[in-house]
PDB file of C-alpha atoms in Angstrom:
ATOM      1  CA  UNK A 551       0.000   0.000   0.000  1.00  0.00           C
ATOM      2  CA  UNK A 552       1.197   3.510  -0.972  1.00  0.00           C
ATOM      3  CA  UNK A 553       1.221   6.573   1.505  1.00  0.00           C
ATOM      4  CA  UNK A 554       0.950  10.253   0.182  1.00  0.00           C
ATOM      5  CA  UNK A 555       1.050  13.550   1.313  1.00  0.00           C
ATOM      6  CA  UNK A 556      -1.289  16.033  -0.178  1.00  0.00           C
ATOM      7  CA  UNK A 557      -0.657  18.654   2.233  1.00  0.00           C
ATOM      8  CA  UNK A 558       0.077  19.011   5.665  1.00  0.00           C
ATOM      9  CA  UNK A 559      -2.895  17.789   7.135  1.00  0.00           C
ATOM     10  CA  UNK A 560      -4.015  15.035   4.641  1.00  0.00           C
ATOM     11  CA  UNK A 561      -2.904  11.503   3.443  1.00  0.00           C
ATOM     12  CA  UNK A 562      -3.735   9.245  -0.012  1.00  0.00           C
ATOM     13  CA  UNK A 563      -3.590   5.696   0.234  1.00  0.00           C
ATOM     14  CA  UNK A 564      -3.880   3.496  -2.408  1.00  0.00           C
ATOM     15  CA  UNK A 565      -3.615  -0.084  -3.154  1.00  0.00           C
ATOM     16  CA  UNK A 566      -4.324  -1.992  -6.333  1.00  0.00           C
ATOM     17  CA  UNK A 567      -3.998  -5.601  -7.731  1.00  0.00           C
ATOM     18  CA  UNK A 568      -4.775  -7.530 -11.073  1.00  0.00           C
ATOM     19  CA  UNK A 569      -4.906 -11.369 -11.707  1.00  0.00           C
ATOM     20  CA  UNK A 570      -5.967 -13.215 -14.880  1.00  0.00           C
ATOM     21  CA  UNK A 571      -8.859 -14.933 -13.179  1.00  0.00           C
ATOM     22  CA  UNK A 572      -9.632 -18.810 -13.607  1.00  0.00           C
ATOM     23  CA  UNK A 573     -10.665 -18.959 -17.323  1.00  0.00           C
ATOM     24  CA  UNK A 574      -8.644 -16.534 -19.805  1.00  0.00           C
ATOM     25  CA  UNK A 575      -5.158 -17.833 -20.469  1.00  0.00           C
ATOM     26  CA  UNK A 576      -3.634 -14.268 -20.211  1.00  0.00           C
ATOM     27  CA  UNK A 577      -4.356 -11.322 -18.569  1.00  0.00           C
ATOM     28  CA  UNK A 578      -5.277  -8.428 -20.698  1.00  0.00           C
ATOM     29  CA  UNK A 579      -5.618  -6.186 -18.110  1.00  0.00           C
ATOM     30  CA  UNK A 580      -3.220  -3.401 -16.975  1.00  0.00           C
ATOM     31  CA  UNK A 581      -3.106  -1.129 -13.947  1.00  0.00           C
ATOM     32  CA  UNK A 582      -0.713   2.232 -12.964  1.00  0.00           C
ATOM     33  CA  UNK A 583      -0.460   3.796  -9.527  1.00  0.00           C
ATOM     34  CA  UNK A 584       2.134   6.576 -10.328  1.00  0.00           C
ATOM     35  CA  UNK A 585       3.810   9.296  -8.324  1.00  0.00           C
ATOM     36  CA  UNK A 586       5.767  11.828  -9.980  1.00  0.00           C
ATOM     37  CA  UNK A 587       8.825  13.376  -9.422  1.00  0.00           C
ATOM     38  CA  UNK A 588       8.811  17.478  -8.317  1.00  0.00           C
ATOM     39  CA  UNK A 589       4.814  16.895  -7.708  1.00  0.00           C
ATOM     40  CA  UNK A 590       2.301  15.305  -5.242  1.00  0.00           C
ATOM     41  CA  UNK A 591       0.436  14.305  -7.875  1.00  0.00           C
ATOM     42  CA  UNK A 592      -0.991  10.657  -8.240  1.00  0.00           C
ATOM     43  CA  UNK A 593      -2.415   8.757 -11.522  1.00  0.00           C
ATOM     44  CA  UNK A 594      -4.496   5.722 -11.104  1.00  0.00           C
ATOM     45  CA  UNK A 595      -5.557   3.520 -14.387  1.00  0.00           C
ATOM     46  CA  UNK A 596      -7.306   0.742 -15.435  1.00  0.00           C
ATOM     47  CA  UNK A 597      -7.614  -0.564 -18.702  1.00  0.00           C
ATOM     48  CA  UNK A 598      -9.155  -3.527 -20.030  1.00  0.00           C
ATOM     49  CA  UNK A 599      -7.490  -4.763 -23.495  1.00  0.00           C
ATOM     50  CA  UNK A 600      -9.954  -6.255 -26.112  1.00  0.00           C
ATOM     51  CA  UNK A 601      -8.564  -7.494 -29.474  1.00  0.00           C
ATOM     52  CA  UNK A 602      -7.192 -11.482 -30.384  1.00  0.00           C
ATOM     53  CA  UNK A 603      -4.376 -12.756 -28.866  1.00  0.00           C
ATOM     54  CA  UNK A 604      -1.975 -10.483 -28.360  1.00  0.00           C
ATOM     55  CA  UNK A 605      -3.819  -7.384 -29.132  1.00  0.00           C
ATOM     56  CA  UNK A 606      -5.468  -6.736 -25.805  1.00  0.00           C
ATOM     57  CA  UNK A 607      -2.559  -7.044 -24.339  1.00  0.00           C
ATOM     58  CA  UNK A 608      -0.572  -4.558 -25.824  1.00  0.00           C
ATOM     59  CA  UNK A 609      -3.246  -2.319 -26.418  1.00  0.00           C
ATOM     60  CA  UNK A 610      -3.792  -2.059 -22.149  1.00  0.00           C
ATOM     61  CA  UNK A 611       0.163  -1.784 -21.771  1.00  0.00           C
ATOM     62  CA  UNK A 612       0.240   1.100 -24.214  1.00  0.00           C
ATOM     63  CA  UNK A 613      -2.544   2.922 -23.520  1.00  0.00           C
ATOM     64  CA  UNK A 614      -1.256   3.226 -19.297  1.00  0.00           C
ATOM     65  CA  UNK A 615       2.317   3.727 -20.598  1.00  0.00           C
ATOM     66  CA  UNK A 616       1.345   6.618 -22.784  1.00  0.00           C
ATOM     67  CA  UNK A 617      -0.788   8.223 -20.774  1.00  0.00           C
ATOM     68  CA  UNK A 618       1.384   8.103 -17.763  1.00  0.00           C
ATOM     69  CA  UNK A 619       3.993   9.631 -20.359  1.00  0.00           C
ATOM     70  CA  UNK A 620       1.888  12.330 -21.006  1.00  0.00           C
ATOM     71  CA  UNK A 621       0.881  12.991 -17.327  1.00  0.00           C
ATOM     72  CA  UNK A 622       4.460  13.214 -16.755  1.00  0.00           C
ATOM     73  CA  UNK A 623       4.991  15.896 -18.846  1.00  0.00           C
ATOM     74  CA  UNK A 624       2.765  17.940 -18.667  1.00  0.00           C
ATOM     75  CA  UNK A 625       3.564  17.750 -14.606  1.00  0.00           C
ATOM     76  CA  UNK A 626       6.763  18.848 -15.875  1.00  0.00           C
ATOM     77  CA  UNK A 627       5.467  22.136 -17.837  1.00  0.00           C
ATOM     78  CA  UNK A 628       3.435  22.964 -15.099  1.00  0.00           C
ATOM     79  CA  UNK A 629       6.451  22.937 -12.525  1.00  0.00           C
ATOM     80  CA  UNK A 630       8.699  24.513 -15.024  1.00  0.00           C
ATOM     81  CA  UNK A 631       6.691  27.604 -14.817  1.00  0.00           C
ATOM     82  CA  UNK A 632       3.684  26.946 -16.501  1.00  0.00           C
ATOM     83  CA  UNK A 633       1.604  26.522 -13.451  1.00  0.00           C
ATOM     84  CA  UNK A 634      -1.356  24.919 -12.273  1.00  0.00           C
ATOM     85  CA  UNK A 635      -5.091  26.494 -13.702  1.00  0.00           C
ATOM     86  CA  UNK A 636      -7.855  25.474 -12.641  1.00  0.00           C
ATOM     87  CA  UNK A 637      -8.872  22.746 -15.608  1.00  0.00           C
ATOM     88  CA  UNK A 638      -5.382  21.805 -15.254  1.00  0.00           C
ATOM     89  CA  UNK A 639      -6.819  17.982 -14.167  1.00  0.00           C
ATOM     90  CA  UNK A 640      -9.340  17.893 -16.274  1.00  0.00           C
ATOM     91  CA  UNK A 641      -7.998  18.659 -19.271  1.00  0.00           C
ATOM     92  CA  UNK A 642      -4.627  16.758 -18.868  1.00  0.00           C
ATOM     93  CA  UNK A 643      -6.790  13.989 -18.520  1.00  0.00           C
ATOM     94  CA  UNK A 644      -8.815  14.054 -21.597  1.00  0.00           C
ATOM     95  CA  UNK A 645      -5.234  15.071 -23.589  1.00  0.00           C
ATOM     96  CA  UNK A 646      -3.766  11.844 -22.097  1.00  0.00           C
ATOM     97  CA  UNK A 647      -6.060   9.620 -23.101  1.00  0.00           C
ATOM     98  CA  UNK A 648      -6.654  11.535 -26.505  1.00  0.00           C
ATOM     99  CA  UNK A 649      -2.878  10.692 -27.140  1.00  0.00           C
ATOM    100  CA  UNK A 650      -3.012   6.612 -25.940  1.00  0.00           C
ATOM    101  CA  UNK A 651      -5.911   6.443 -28.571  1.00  0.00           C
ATOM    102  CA  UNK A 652      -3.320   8.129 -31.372  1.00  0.00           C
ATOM    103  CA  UNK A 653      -0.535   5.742 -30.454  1.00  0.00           C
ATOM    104  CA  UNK A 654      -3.195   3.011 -30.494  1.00  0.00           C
ATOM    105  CA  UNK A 655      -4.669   3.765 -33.921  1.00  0.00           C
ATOM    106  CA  UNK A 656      -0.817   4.222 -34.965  1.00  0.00           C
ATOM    107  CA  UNK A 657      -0.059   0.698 -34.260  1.00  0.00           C
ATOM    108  CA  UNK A 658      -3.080  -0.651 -35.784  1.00  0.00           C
ATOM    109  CA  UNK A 659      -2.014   0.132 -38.530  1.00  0.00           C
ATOM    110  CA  UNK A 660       1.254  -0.753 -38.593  1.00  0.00           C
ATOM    111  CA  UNK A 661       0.669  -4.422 -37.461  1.00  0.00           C
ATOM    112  CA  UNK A 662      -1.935  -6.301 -38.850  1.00  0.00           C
ATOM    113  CA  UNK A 663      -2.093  -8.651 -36.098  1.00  0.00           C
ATOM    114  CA  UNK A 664      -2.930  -5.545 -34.058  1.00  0.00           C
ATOM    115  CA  UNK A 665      -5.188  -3.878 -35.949  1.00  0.00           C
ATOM    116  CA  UNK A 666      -8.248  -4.991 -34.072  1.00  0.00           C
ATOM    117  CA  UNK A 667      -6.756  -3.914 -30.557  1.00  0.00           C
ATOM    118  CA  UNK A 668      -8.363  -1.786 -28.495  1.00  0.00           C
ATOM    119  CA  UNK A 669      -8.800  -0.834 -24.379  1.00  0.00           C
ATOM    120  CA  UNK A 670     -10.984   0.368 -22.431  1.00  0.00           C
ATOM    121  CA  UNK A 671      -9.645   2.677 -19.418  1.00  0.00           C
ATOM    122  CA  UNK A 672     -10.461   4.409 -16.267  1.00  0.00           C
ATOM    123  CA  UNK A 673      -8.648   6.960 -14.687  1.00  0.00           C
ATOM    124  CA  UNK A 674      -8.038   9.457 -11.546  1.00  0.00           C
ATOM    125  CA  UNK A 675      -5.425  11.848 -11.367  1.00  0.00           C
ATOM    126  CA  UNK A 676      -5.199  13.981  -8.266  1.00  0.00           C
ATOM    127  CA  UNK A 677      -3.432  16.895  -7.134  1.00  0.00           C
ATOM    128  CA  UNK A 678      -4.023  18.715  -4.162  1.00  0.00           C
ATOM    129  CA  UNK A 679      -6.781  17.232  -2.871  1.00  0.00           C
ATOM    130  CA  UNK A 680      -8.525  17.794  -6.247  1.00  0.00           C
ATOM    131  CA  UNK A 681      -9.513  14.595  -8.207  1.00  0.00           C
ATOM    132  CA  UNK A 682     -10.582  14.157 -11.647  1.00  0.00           C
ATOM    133  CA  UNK A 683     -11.693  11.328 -13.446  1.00  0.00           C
ATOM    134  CA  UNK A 684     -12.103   9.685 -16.712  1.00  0.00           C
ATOM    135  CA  UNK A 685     -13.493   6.582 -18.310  1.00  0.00           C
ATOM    136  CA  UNK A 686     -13.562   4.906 -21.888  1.00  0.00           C
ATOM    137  CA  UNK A 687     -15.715   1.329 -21.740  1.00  0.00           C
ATOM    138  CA  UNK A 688     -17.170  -0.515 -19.051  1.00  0.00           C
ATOM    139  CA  UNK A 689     -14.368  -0.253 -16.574  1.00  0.00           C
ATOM    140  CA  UNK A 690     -16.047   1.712 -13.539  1.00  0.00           C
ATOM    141  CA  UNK A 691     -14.778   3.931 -10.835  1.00  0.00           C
ATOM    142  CA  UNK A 692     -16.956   3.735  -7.606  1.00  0.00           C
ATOM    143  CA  UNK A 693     -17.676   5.515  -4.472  1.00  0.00           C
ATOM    144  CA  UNK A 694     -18.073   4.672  -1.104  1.00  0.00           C
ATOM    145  CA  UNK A 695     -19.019   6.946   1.728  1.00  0.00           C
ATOM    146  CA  UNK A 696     -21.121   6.768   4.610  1.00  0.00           C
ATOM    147  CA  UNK A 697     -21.710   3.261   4.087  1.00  0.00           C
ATOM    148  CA  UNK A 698     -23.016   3.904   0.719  1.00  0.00           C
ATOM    149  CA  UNK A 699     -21.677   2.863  -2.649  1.00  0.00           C
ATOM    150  CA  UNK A 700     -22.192   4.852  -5.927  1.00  0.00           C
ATOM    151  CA  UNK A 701     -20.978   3.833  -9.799  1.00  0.00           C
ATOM    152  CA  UNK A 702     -19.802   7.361 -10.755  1.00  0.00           C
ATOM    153  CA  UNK A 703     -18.997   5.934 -14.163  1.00  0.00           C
ATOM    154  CA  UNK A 704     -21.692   5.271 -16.746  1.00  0.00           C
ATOM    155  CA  UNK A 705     -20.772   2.210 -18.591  1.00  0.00           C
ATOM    156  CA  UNK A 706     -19.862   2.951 -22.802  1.00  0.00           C
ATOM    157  CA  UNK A 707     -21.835  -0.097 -23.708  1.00  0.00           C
ATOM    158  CA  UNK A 708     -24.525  -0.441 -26.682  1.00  0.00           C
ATOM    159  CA  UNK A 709     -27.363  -1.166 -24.384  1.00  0.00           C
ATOM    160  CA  UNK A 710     -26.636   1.839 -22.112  1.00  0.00           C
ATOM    161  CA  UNK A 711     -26.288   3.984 -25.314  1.00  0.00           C
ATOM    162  CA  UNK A 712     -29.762   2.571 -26.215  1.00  0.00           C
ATOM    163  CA  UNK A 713     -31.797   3.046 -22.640  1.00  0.00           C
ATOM    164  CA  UNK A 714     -30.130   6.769 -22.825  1.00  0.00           C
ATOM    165  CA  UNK A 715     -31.808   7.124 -26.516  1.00  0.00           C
ATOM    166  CA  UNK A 716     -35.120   5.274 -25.546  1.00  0.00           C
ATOM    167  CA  UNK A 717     -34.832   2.925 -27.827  1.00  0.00           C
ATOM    168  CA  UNK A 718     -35.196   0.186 -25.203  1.00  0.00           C
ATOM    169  CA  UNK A 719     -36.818   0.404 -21.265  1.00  0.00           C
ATOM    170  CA  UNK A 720     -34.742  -0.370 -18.316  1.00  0.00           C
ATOM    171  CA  UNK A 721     -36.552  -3.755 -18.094  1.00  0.00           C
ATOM    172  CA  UNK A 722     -34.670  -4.477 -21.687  1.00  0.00           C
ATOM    173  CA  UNK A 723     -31.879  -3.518 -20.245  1.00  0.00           C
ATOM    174  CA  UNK A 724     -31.588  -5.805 -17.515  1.00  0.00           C
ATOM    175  CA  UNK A 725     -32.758  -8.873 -19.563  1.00  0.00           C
ATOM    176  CA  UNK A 726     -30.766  -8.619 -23.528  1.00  0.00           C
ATOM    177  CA  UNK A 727     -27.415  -9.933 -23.503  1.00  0.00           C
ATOM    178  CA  UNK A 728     -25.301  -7.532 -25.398  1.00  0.00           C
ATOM    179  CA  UNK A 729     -23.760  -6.245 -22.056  1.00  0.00           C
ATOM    180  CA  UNK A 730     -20.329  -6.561 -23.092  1.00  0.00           C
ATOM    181  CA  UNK A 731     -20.456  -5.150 -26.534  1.00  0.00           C
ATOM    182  CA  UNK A 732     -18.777  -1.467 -25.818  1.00  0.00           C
ATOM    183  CA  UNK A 733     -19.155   1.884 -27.786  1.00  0.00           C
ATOM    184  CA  UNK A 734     -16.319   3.915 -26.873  1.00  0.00           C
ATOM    185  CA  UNK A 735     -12.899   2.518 -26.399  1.00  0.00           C
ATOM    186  CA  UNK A 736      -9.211   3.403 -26.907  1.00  0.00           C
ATOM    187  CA  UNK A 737      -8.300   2.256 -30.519  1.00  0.00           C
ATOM    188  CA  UNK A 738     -11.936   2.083 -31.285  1.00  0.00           C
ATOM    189  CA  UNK A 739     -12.351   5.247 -33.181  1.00  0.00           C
ATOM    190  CA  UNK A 740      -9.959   8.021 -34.151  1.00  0.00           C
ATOM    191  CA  UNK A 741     -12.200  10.744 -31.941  1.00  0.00           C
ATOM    192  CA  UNK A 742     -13.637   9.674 -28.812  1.00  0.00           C
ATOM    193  CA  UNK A 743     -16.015  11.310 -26.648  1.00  0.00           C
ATOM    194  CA  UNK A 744     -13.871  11.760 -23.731  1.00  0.00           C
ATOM    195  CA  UNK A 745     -15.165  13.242 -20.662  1.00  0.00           C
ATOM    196  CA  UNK A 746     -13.154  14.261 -17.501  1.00  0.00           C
ATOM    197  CA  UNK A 747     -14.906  14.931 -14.715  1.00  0.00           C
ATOM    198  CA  UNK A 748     -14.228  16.599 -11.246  1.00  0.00           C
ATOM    199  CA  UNK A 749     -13.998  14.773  -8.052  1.00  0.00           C
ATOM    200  CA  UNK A 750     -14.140  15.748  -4.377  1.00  0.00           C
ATOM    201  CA  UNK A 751     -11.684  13.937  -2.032  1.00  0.00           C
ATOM    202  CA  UNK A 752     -13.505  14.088   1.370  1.00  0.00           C
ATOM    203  CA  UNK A 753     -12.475  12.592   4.525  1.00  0.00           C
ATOM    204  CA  UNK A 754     -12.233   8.706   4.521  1.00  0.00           C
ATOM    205  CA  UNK A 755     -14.118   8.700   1.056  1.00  0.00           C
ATOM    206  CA  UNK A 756     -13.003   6.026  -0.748  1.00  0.00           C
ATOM    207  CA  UNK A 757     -12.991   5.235  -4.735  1.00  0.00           C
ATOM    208  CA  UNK A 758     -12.627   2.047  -6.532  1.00  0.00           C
ATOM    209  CA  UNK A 759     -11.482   1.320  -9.949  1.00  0.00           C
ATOM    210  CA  UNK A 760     -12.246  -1.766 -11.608  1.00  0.00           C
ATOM    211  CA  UNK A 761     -12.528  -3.942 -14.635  1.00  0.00           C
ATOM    212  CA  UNK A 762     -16.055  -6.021 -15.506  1.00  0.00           C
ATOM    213  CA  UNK A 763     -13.717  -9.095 -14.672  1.00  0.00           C
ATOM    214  CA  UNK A 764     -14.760  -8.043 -11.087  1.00  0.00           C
ATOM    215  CA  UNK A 765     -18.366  -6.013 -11.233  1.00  0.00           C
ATOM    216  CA  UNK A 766     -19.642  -9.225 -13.580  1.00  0.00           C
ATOM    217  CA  UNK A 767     -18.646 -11.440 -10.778  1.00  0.00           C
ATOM    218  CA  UNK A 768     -19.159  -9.772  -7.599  1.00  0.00           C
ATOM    219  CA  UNK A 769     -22.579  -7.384  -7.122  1.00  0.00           C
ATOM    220  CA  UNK A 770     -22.195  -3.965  -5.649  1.00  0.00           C
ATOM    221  CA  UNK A 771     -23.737  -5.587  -2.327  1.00  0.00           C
ATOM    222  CA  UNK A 772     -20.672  -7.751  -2.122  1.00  0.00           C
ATOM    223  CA  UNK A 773     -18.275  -4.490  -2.827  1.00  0.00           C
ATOM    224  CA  UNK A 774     -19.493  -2.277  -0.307  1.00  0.00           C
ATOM    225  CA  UNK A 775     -19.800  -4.936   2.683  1.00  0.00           C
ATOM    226  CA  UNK A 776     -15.961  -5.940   1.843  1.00  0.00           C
ATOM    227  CA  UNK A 777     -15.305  -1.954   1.842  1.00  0.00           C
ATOM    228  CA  UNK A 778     -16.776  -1.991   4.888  1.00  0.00           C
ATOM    229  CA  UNK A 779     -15.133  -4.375   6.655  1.00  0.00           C
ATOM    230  CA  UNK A 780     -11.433  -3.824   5.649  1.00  0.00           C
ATOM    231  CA  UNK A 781      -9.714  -0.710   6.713  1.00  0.00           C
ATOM    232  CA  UNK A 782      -6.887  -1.923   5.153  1.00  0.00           C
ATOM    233  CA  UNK A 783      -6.875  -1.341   1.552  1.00  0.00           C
ATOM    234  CA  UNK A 784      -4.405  -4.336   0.547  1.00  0.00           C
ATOM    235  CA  UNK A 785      -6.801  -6.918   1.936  1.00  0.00           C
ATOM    236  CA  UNK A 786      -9.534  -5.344   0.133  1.00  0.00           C
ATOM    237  CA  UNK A 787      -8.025  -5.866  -3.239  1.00  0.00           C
ATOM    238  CA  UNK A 788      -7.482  -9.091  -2.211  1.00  0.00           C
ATOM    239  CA  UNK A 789     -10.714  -9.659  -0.911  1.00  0.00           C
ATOM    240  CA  UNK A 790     -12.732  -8.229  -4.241  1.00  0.00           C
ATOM    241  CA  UNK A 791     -10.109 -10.262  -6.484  1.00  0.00           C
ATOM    242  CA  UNK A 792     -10.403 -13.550  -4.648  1.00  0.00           C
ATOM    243  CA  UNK A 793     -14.279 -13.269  -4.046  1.00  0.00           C
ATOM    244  CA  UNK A 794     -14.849 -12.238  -8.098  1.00  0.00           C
ATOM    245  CA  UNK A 795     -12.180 -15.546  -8.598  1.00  0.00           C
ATOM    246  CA  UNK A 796     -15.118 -17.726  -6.263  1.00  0.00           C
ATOM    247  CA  UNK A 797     -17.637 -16.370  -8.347  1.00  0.00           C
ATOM    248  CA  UNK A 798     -16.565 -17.884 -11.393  1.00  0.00           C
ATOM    249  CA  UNK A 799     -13.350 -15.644 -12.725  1.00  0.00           C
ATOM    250  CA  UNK A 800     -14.417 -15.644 -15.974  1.00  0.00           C
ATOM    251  CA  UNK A 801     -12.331 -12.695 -17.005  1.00  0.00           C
ATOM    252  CA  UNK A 802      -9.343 -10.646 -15.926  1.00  0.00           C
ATOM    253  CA  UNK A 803      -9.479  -8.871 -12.770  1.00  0.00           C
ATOM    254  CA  UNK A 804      -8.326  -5.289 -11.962  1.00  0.00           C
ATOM    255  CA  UNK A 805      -8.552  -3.345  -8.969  1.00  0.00           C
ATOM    256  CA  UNK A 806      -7.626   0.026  -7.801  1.00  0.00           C
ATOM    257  CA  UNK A 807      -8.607   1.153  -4.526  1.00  0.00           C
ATOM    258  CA  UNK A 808      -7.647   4.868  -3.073  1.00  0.00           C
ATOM    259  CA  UNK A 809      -8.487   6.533   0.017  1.00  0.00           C
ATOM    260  CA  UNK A 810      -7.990   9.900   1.455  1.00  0.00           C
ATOM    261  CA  UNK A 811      -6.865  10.323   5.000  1.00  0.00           C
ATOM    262  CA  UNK A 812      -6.883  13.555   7.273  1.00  0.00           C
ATOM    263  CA  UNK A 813      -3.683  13.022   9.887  1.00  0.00           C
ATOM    264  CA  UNK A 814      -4.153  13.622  13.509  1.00  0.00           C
ATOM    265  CA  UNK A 815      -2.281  16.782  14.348  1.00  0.00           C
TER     266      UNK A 815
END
């Protein structure tokens, strides 16, 4: 488990994991926790990788290696005098991921064997006890406060797209089995519709970032009550990853979990 300083009186803790489950032969997945140098910064991803047998892969390992890249510099611009503003988060965000789906589309095209790769992603980036987050897919952030847990995320999946446009009732939904089948993606199309949005980092407020390798196996009951009971953010990984692997692990499982905490003077 990591321990950061925001300021004087307040802490981040984070903790993440990722396993390949009990069915899939690899594990497409890829996760970042990432502190940068000259900044108190922290970025937090998830991606999912979809594409054949190697494509996934990559296309996950790429996409949090080039926006952590990016992240990095422009942490470096802002400490070399170009400051802080106050979309600063947002908007290096959105860039980030903007340039992971560029590198993305680059490679498709220069390997056929990758040119149906794509990701899906979710990530936090905070700085001063501002947060920001942004998603691509069906991998979710969460939060939990006050014994209460809330998807902040709206999954980028054809039936969501469809209940948002009426074409189908929320009864639909729940019953047609195109769940999976996801409209926005990194690699998917050369301009997504990515959205950052802002985040507040209360006391004790915790937010989870996962794959669908753990919210298809484990129901948001079963994520809160292990929230609840661990304090300790390593065994909560653990616990989410080894309860979605009881529950069938039928896919890759990702985890980020990452906590604010205000210090005892």
């Amino acid at each position: 488990m990591e321990n950061m300083m925001t300021d004087k009186n307040t802490s981040i803790v984070y903790a993440g994991g990722t396993d390949r489950g009990k069915v899939r032969q690899q594990n497409q997945d890829s996760i970042l926790m990432s502190e940068f140098e000259h900044s108190n910064a922290v970025l937090l991803l998830v991606a999912d990788g979809v594409g054949g047998h190697k494509g996934g892969e990559v296309a996950s390992k790429l996409a949090v290696d080039t926006i952590q890249a990016y992240v990095a510099k422009a942490i470096l611009q802002a400490h070399s005098g170009g400051g802080y503003g106050s979309d600063w988060l947002s908007l290096t965000l959105k860039h980030a991921i903007a340039d992971a789906n560029l590198h993305i589309m680059e490679q498709q095209k220069l390997n056929f064997d990758l040119n149906n790769m794509a990701t899906t992603i979710v990530a936090m980036l905070i700085h001063d006890n501002e947060v920001a987050i942004s998603h691509l897919g069906d991998s979710r952030c969460y939060q939990y406060s006050q014994q209460l847990l809330k998807q902040v995320t709206e999954d980028h999946t054809m039936l969501q797209k469809m209940l948002n446009e009426g074409k189908i009732n929320q009864h639909e939904f729940e019953i047609m089995p195109m769940h999976h089948m996801i409209s926005q993606a990194i690699g998917l199309v050369d301009d997504p519709d990515i959205q950052a949005n802002r985040l507040e980092l209360n006391q004790n407020r915790i937010y989870l970032l996962c794959s669908d390798g753990l919210t298809n196996c484990v129901s948001d009951e079963q994520i809160k009550l292990i929230l609840e009971k661990n304090e300790c953010l390593e065994t909560a990984v653990d616990e989410l990853i080894t309860r979605a692997n009881d529950n069938g692990g039928v896919d890759n499982i990702s985890v980020i979990i990452v906590k604010s905490e205000v210090m005892a003077n």
